[in-house]
């Protein structure tokens, strides 16, 4: 059998998912995450697509990120999902965070990775004054609306804002209203009544979360805009030295649970993607979490430790949307591999990449994979799983400086 050609397969998928057109007087151009399951533009998916696409088509990579800026409101807000081309159907309208079905965007956010993605896919945003101004405005909205304590870190009002929708790490926070649990639509309804305004949510003593992955990607984006690093603040607030793990800071939880008693989820490893994470912390994350069988035995990278009681690959009748309760995701593997490569642990990163190549060659680019067998799960033709190309052929800019390598 011929070896699986990762670049060729990735290009075919991203081009097949490409959509271009005009809506409300604006031009859009981007890849849908998956033609059948996700037929619109998702904020962080588009950022991952652009990173991969920049290896062979810089202009279209830029266009995909530009499309997010085209959707941006004057005040700098960009929604989690941008509904280009056709409105939501009634069935999805219950689960999506829209104020009205006529809206162009949902009213919640996704991890603010855009400025960092721009720096990887296009180049230093500082070299283009109009782009820099637009990204600054976007960050301004996030700071004004989500930096609840004024220390630079962002807070979330719903689990899906983290990108890790139904992660069991949110169950203690939102209880039966957590995502993947039956009453999630009532959380959306309650937040809609508060105009998805984090300060109003907090004032009503409803849960707000200073979440690990969101703040890692936010820190990378702030750095991409030339702002001071917030890694120190992130460590100060979210690192538990005794447990050797990062935990979300939570207010208003339904069943408040101390960090070490919460499910062991992969995002504790996400800070490895930060270039300035202290080595002592990085080493502990690698040796005490990543390399233990609970993560290392799984297809890279299980969303929840294999032996954790919360780990589950089941889909339930009342909701197919049990994402992030167990199975493995390529974007997580990629973010962690950045930290491994930066620390010279190339063998480890290569082994993760190879394991995923074998799985994807067999199963195709699926949304996520059963952590033990690698069986493909969720959506088909899933865009960000093409980050596999980044895993097998890392670019210099993410391994310790220098210009991005161009792929073949
Ligand atoms: C799921 C994922 C989310 C992603 C979306 C589109 O909701 O949890 O992170 O952006 O699908 O792929």
PDB file of N, CA and C in Angstrom, residues 257-327:
ATOM      1  N   UNK A 257     -16.048  22.118  43.216  1.00  0.00           N
ATOM      2  CA  UNK A 257     -15.165  20.970  43.406  1.00  0.00           C
ATOM      3  C   UNK A 257     -13.733  21.452  43.285  1.00  0.00           C
ATOM      4  N   UNK A 258     -12.883  21.149  44.272  1.00  0.00           N
ATOM      5  CA  UNK A 258     -11.496  21.602  44.171  1.00  0.00           C
ATOM      6  C   UNK A 258     -10.800  20.966  42.972  1.00  0.00           C
ATOM      7  N   UNK A 259      -9.839  21.699  42.395  1.00  0.00           N
ATOM      8  CA  UNK A 259      -9.165  21.260  41.171  1.00  0.00           C
ATOM      9  C   UNK A 259      -8.786  19.792  41.140  1.00  0.00           C
ATOM     10  N   UNK A 260      -8.002  19.319  42.114  1.00  0.00           N
ATOM     11  CA  UNK A 260      -7.516  17.936  42.022  1.00  0.00           C
ATOM     12  C   UNK A 260      -8.636  16.895  42.016  1.00  0.00           C
ATOM     13  N   UNK A 261      -9.825  17.257  42.469  1.00  0.00           N
ATOM     14  CA  UNK A 261     -10.933  16.297  42.468  1.00  0.00           C
ATOM     15  C   UNK A 261     -11.749  16.364  41.178  1.00  0.00           C
ATOM     16  N   UNK A 262     -11.368  17.276  40.279  1.00  0.00           N
ATOM     17  CA  UNK A 262     -12.098  17.369  39.001  1.00  0.00           C
ATOM     18  C   UNK A 262     -11.539  16.346  38.012  1.00  0.00           C
ATOM     19  N   UNK A 263     -12.275  16.038  36.943  1.00  0.00           N
ATOM     20  CA  UNK A 263     -11.755  15.105  35.940  1.00  0.00           C
ATOM     21  C   UNK A 263     -10.421  15.584  35.374  1.00  0.00           C
ATOM     22  N   UNK A 264      -9.543  14.623  35.048  1.00  0.00           N
ATOM     23  CA  UNK A 264      -8.235  14.961  34.470  1.00  0.00           C
ATOM     24  C   UNK A 264      -8.412  15.155  32.969  1.00  0.00           C
ATOM     25  N   UNK A 265      -8.473  16.408  32.557  1.00  0.00           N
ATOM     26  CA  UNK A 265      -8.715  16.720  31.146  1.00  0.00           C
ATOM     27  C   UNK A 265      -7.435  17.238  30.483  1.00  0.00           C
ATOM     28  N   UNK A 266      -7.349  17.083  29.159  1.00  0.00           N
ATOM     29  CA  UNK A 266      -6.107  17.355  28.429  1.00  0.00           C
ATOM     30  C   UNK A 266      -5.647  18.798  28.537  1.00  0.00           C
ATOM     31  N   UNK A 267      -6.599  19.709  28.758  1.00  0.00           N
ATOM     32  CA  UNK A 267      -6.244  21.126  28.667  1.00  0.00           C
ATOM     33  C   UNK A 267      -5.236  21.561  29.718  1.00  0.00           C
ATOM     34  N   UNK A 268      -5.041  20.737  30.752  1.00  0.00           N
ATOM     35  CA  UNK A 268      -3.987  21.071  31.705  1.00  0.00           C
ATOM     36  C   UNK A 268      -2.624  21.099  30.994  1.00  0.00           C
ATOM     37  N   UNK A 269      -2.550  20.417  29.828  1.00  0.00           N
ATOM     38  CA  UNK A 269      -1.306  20.381  29.043  1.00  0.00           C
ATOM     39  C   UNK A 269      -1.199  21.531  28.047  1.00  0.00           C
ATOM     40  N   UNK A 270      -2.308  22.231  27.817  1.00  0.00           N
ATOM     41  CA  UNK A 270      -2.316  23.275  26.780  1.00  0.00           C
ATOM     42  C   UNK A 270      -1.262  24.362  27.019  1.00  0.00           C
ATOM     43  N   UNK A 271      -0.962  24.728  28.279  1.00  0.00           N
ATOM     44  CA  UNK A 271       0.055  25.773  28.474  1.00  0.00           C
ATOM     45  C   UNK A 271       1.431  25.414  27.907  1.00  0.00           C
ATOM     46  N   UNK A 272       1.639  24.126  27.577  1.00  0.00           N
ATOM     47  CA  UNK A 272       2.900  23.758  26.917  1.00  0.00           C
ATOM     48  C   UNK A 272       3.096  24.543  25.625  1.00  0.00           C
ATOM     49  N   UNK A 273       2.007  25.023  25.025  1.00  0.00           N
ATOM     50  CA  UNK A 273       2.118  25.793  23.779  1.00  0.00           C
ATOM     51  C   UNK A 273       2.712  27.184  24.011  1.00  0.00           C
ATOM     52  N   UNK A 274       2.779  27.622  25.261  1.00  0.00           N
ATOM     53  CA  UNK A 274       3.302  28.971  25.545  1.00  0.00           C
ATOM     54  C   UNK A 274       4.827  28.969  25.471  1.00  0.00           C
ATOM     55  N   UNK A 275       5.413  29.862  24.669  1.00  0.00           N
ATOM     56  CA  UNK A 275       6.872  29.862  24.517  1.00  0.00           C
ATOM     57  C   UNK A 275       7.591  30.182  25.826  1.00  0.00           C
ATOM     58  N   UNK A 276       6.935  30.923  26.718  1.00  0.00           N
ATOM     59  CA  UNK A 276       7.627  31.351  27.938  1.00  0.00           C
ATOM     60  C   UNK A 276       7.113  30.639  29.195  1.00  0.00           C
ATOM     61  N   UNK A 277       6.523  29.452  29.006  1.00  0.00           N
ATOM     62  CA  UNK A 277       6.129  28.684  30.192  1.00  0.00           C
ATOM     63  C   UNK A 277       7.404  28.250  30.934  1.00  0.00           C
ATOM     64  N   UNK A 278       7.480  28.491  32.249  1.00  0.00           N
ATOM     65  CA  UNK A 278       8.700  28.095  32.959  1.00  0.00           C
ATOM     66  C   UNK A 278       9.015  26.606  32.759  1.00  0.00           C
ATOM     67  N   UNK A 279      10.297  26.314  32.556  1.00  0.00           N
ATOM     68  CA  UNK A 279      10.711  24.931  32.267  1.00  0.00           C
ATOM     69  C   UNK A 279      10.292  23.949  33.351  1.00  0.00           C
ATOM     70  N   UNK A 280      10.361  24.399  34.604  1.00  0.00           N
ATOM     71  CA  UNK A 280      10.037  23.473  35.694  1.00  0.00           C
ATOM     72  C   UNK A 280       8.588  22.997  35.571  1.00  0.00           C
ATOM     73  N   UNK A 281       7.709  23.903  35.159  1.00  0.00           N
ATOM     74  CA  UNK A 281       6.299  23.536  34.993  1.00  0.00           C
ATOM     75  C   UNK A 281       6.135  22.643  33.760  1.00  0.00           C
ATOM     76  N   UNK A 282       6.786  23.032  32.676  1.00  0.00           N
ATOM     77  CA  UNK A 282       6.676  22.240  31.440  1.00  0.00           C
ATOM     78  C   UNK A 282       7.148  20.808  31.692  1.00  0.00           C
ATOM     79  N   UNK A 283       8.263  20.657  32.377  1.00  0.00           N
ATOM     80  CA  UNK A 283       8.792  19.314  32.626  1.00  0.00           C
ATOM     81  C   UNK A 283       7.815  18.485  33.447  1.00  0.00           C
ATOM     82  N   UNK A 284       7.211  19.123  34.426  1.00  0.00           N
ATOM     83  CA  UNK A 284       6.249  18.368  35.240  1.00  0.00           C
ATOM     84  C   UNK A 284       5.043  17.944  34.407  1.00  0.00           C
ATOM     85  N   UNK A 285       4.553  18.848  33.564  1.00  0.00           N
ATOM     86  CA  UNK A 285       3.393  18.490  32.733  1.00  0.00           C
ATOM     87  C   UNK A 285       3.731  17.315  31.820  1.00  0.00           C
ATOM     88  N   UNK A 286       4.940  17.354  31.252  1.00  0.00           N
ATOM     89  CA  UNK A 286       5.313  16.286  30.318  1.00  0.00           C
ATOM     90  C   UNK A 286       5.493  14.968  31.078  1.00  0.00           C
ATOM     91  N   UNK A 287       6.269  15.022  32.160  1.00  0.00           N
ATOM     92  CA  UNK A 287       6.606  13.766  32.848  1.00  0.00           C
ATOM     93  C   UNK A 287       5.467  13.231  33.709  1.00  0.00           C
ATOM     94  N   UNK A 288       4.723  14.127  34.352  1.00  0.00           N
ATOM     95  CA  UNK A 288       3.723  13.651  35.318  1.00  0.00           C
ATOM     96  C   UNK A 288       2.319  13.533  34.730  1.00  0.00           C
ATOM     97  N   UNK A 289       2.106  14.114  33.544  1.00  0.00           N
ATOM     98  CA  UNK A 289       0.769  14.007  32.942  1.00  0.00           C
ATOM     99  C   UNK A 289       0.854  13.344  31.564  1.00  0.00           C
ATOM    100  N   UNK A 290       1.535  13.999  30.636  1.00  0.00           N
ATOM    101  CA  UNK A 290       1.542  13.512  29.249  1.00  0.00           C
ATOM    102  C   UNK A 290       2.117  12.107  29.122  1.00  0.00           C
ATOM    103  N   UNK A 291       3.207  11.835  29.858  1.00  0.00           N
ATOM    104  CA  UNK A 291       3.875  10.545  29.670  1.00  0.00           C
ATOM    105  C   UNK A 291       3.325   9.423  30.545  1.00  0.00           C
ATOM    106  N   UNK A 292       2.331   9.725  31.350  1.00  0.00           N
ATOM    107  CA  UNK A 292       1.727   8.640  32.131  1.00  0.00           C
ATOM    108  C   UNK A 292       0.750   7.885  31.232  1.00  0.00           C
ATOM    109  N   UNK A 293       0.550   6.593  31.496  1.00  0.00           N
ATOM    110  CA  UNK A 293      -0.313   5.792  30.610  1.00  0.00           C
ATOM    111  C   UNK A 293      -1.701   6.382  30.424  1.00  0.00           C
ATOM    112  N   UNK A 294      -2.169   7.134  31.414  1.00  0.00           N
ATOM    113  CA  UNK A 294      -3.533   7.666  31.307  1.00  0.00           C
ATOM    114  C   UNK A 294      -3.693   8.596  30.116  1.00  0.00           C
ATOM    115  N   UNK A 295      -2.626   9.230  29.669  1.00  0.00           N
ATOM    116  CA  UNK A 295      -2.669  10.000  28.422  1.00  0.00           C
ATOM    117  C   UNK A 295      -1.844   9.331  27.326  1.00  0.00           C
ATOM    118  N   UNK A 296      -0.643   8.830  27.688  1.00  0.00           N
ATOM    119  CA  UNK A 296       0.287   8.335  26.661  1.00  0.00           C
ATOM    120  C   UNK A 296      -0.231   7.094  25.949  1.00  0.00           C
ATOM    121  N   UNK A 297      -1.055   6.295  26.597  1.00  0.00           N
ATOM    122  CA  UNK A 297      -1.545   5.083  25.935  1.00  0.00           C
ATOM    123  C   UNK A 297      -2.625   5.366  24.895  1.00  0.00           C
ATOM    124  N   UNK A 298      -3.192   6.559  24.937  1.00  0.00           N
ATOM    125  CA  UNK A 298      -4.284   6.871  24.016  1.00  0.00           C
ATOM    126  C   UNK A 298      -3.778   7.420  22.701  1.00  0.00           C
ATOM    127  N   UNK A 299      -4.636   7.370  21.682  1.00  0.00           N
ATOM    128  CA  UNK A 299      -4.361   8.080  20.430  1.00  0.00           C
ATOM    129  C   UNK A 299      -4.212   9.556  20.818  1.00  0.00           C
ATOM    130  N   UNK A 300      -3.172  10.244  20.321  1.00  0.00           N
ATOM    131  CA  UNK A 300      -2.981  11.648  20.726  1.00  0.00           C
ATOM    132  C   UNK A 300      -4.147  12.534  20.252  1.00  0.00           C
ATOM    133  N   UNK A 301      -4.768  13.309  21.082  1.00  0.00           N
ATOM    134  CA  UNK A 301      -4.573  13.355  22.512  1.00  0.00           C
ATOM    135  C   UNK A 301      -5.921  13.177  23.168  1.00  0.00           C
ATOM    136  N   UNK A 302      -6.079  12.208  24.070  1.00  0.00           N
ATOM    137  CA  UNK A 302      -7.397  12.001  24.675  1.00  0.00           C
ATOM    138  C   UNK A 302      -7.874  13.267  25.404  1.00  0.00           C
ATOM    139  N   UNK A 303      -9.130  13.614  25.200  1.00  0.00           N
ATOM    140  CA  UNK A 303      -9.677  14.803  25.859  1.00  0.00           C
ATOM    141  C   UNK A 303      -9.741  14.620  27.369  1.00  0.00           C
ATOM    142  N   UNK A 304      -9.931  13.374  27.789  1.00  0.00           N
ATOM    143  CA  UNK A 304     -10.004  13.053  29.214  1.00  0.00           C
ATOM    144  C   UNK A 304      -9.106  11.837  29.448  1.00  0.00           C
ATOM    145  N   UNK A 305      -8.382  11.815  30.584  1.00  0.00           N
ATOM    146  CA  UNK A 305      -7.488  10.691  30.871  1.00  0.00           C
ATOM    147  C   UNK A 305      -8.242   9.368  30.740  1.00  0.00           C
ATOM    148  N   UNK A 306      -7.556   8.370  30.155  1.00  0.00           N
ATOM    149  CA  UNK A 306      -8.209   7.093  29.844  1.00  0.00           C
ATOM    150  C   UNK A 306      -8.816   6.425  31.068  1.00  0.00           C
ATOM    151  N   UNK A 307      -8.150   6.572  32.212  1.00  0.00           N
ATOM    152  CA  UNK A 307      -8.619   5.874  33.408  1.00  0.00           C
ATOM    153  C   UNK A 307      -9.522   6.737  34.278  1.00  0.00           C
ATOM    154  N   UNK A 308      -9.865   7.906  33.811  1.00  0.00           N
ATOM    155  CA  UNK A 308     -10.706   8.788  34.621  1.00  0.00           C
ATOM    156  C   UNK A 308     -12.155   8.318  34.538  1.00  0.00           C
ATOM    157  N   UNK A 309     -12.847   8.249  35.674  1.00  0.00           N
ATOM    158  CA  UNK A 309     -14.248   7.797  35.632  1.00  0.00           C
ATOM    159  C   UNK A 309     -15.108   8.641  34.690  1.00  0.00           C
ATOM    160  N   UNK A 310     -14.683   9.858  34.424  1.00  0.00           N
ATOM    161  CA  UNK A 310     -15.476  10.728  33.541  1.00  0.00           C
ATOM    162  C   UNK A 310     -15.243  10.418  32.068  1.00  0.00           C
ATOM    163  N   UNK A 311     -14.198   9.631  31.747  1.00  0.00           N
ATOM    164  CA  UNK A 311     -13.902   9.353  30.330  1.00  0.00           C
ATOM    165  C   UNK A 311     -15.017   8.528  29.709  1.00  0.00           C
ATOM    166  N   UNK A 312     -15.527   8.990  28.577  1.00  0.00           N
ATOM    167  CA  UNK A 312     -16.611   8.261  27.919  1.00  0.00           C
ATOM    168  C   UNK A 312     -16.595   8.510  26.418  1.00  0.00           C
ATOM    169  N   UNK A 313     -16.847   7.463  25.662  1.00  0.00           N
ATOM    170  CA  UNK A 313     -16.929   7.588  24.205  1.00  0.00           C
ATOM    171  C   UNK A 313     -18.357   7.408  23.738  1.00  0.00           C
ATOM    172  N   UNK A 314     -19.265   7.349  24.668  1.00  0.00           N
ATOM    173  CA  UNK A 314     -20.659   7.083  24.306  1.00  0.00           C
ATOM    174  C   UNK A 314     -21.318   8.311  23.687  1.00  0.00           C
ATOM    175  N   UNK A 315     -22.203   8.057  22.744  1.00  0.00           N
ATOM    176  CA  UNK A 315     -23.101   9.105  22.270  1.00  0.00           C
ATOM    177  C   UNK A 315     -24.454   8.763  22.901  1.00  0.00           C
ATOM    178  N   UNK A 316     -25.221   9.759  23.307  1.00  0.00           N
ATOM    179  CA  UNK A 316     -26.482   9.441  23.970  1.00  0.00           C
ATOM    180  C   UNK A 316     -27.674   9.845  23.118  1.00  0.00           C
ATOM    181  N   UNK A 317     -28.807   9.296  23.435  1.00  0.00           N
ATOM    182  CA  UNK A 317     -29.983   9.558  22.606  1.00  0.00           C
ATOM    183  C   UNK A 317     -30.424  11.008  22.695  1.00  0.00           C
ATOM    184  N   UNK A 318     -30.173  11.664  23.846  1.00  0.00           N
ATOM    185  CA  UNK A 318     -30.690  13.024  23.973  1.00  0.00           C
ATOM    186  C   UNK A 318     -29.710  14.069  23.492  1.00  0.00           C
ATOM    187  N   UNK A 319     -28.615  13.630  23.015  1.00  0.00           N
ATOM    188  CA  UNK A 319     -27.698  14.637  22.492  1.00  0.00           C
ATOM    189  C   UNK A 319     -26.491  13.975  21.881  1.00  0.00           C
ATOM    190  N   UNK A 320     -26.266  14.186  20.590  1.00  0.00           N
ATOM    191  CA  UNK A 320     -25.063  13.652  19.997  1.00  0.00           C
ATOM    192  C   UNK A 320     -23.875  14.499  20.434  1.00  0.00           C
ATOM    193  N   UNK A 321     -24.193  15.626  21.074  1.00  0.00           N
ATOM    194  CA  UNK A 321     -23.125  16.594  21.318  1.00  0.00           C
ATOM    195  C   UNK A 321     -22.428  16.366  22.651  1.00  0.00           C
ATOM    196  N   UNK A 322     -21.683  15.258  22.661  1.00  0.00           N
ATOM    197  CA  UNK A 322     -20.959  14.872  23.864  1.00  0.00           C
ATOM    198  C   UNK A 322     -19.467  15.092  23.629  1.00  0.00           C
ATOM    199  N   UNK A 323     -19.160  16.015  22.739  1.00  0.00           N
ATOM    200  CA  UNK A 323     -17.767  16.274  22.373  1.00  0.00           C
ATOM    201  C   UNK A 323     -16.908  16.561  23.591  1.00  0.00           C
ATOM    202  N   UNK A 324     -15.704  16.064  23.557  1.00  0.00           N
ATOM    203  CA  UNK A 324     -14.685  16.348  24.557  1.00  0.00           C
ATOM    204  C   UNK A 324     -14.903  15.591  25.857  1.00  0.00           C
ATOM    205  N   UNK A 325     -15.705  14.540  25.836  1.00  0.00           N
ATOM    206  CA  UNK A 325     -15.875  13.734  27.049  1.00  0.00           C
ATOM    207  C   UNK A 325     -14.922  12.549  27.086  1.00  0.00           C
ATOM    208  N   UNK A 326     -14.073  12.392  26.104  1.00  0.00           N
ATOM    209  CA  UNK A 326     -13.142  11.266  26.115  1.00  0.00           C
ATOM    210  C   UNK A 326     -12.256  11.191  24.880  1.00  0.00           C
ATOM    211  N   UNK A 327     -12.880  11.020  23.706  1.00  0.00           N
ATOM    212  CA  UNK A 327     -12.101  10.769  22.488  1.00  0.00           C
ATOM    213  C   UNK A 327     -11.011  11.801  22.192  1.00  0.00           C
TER     214      UNK A 327
END
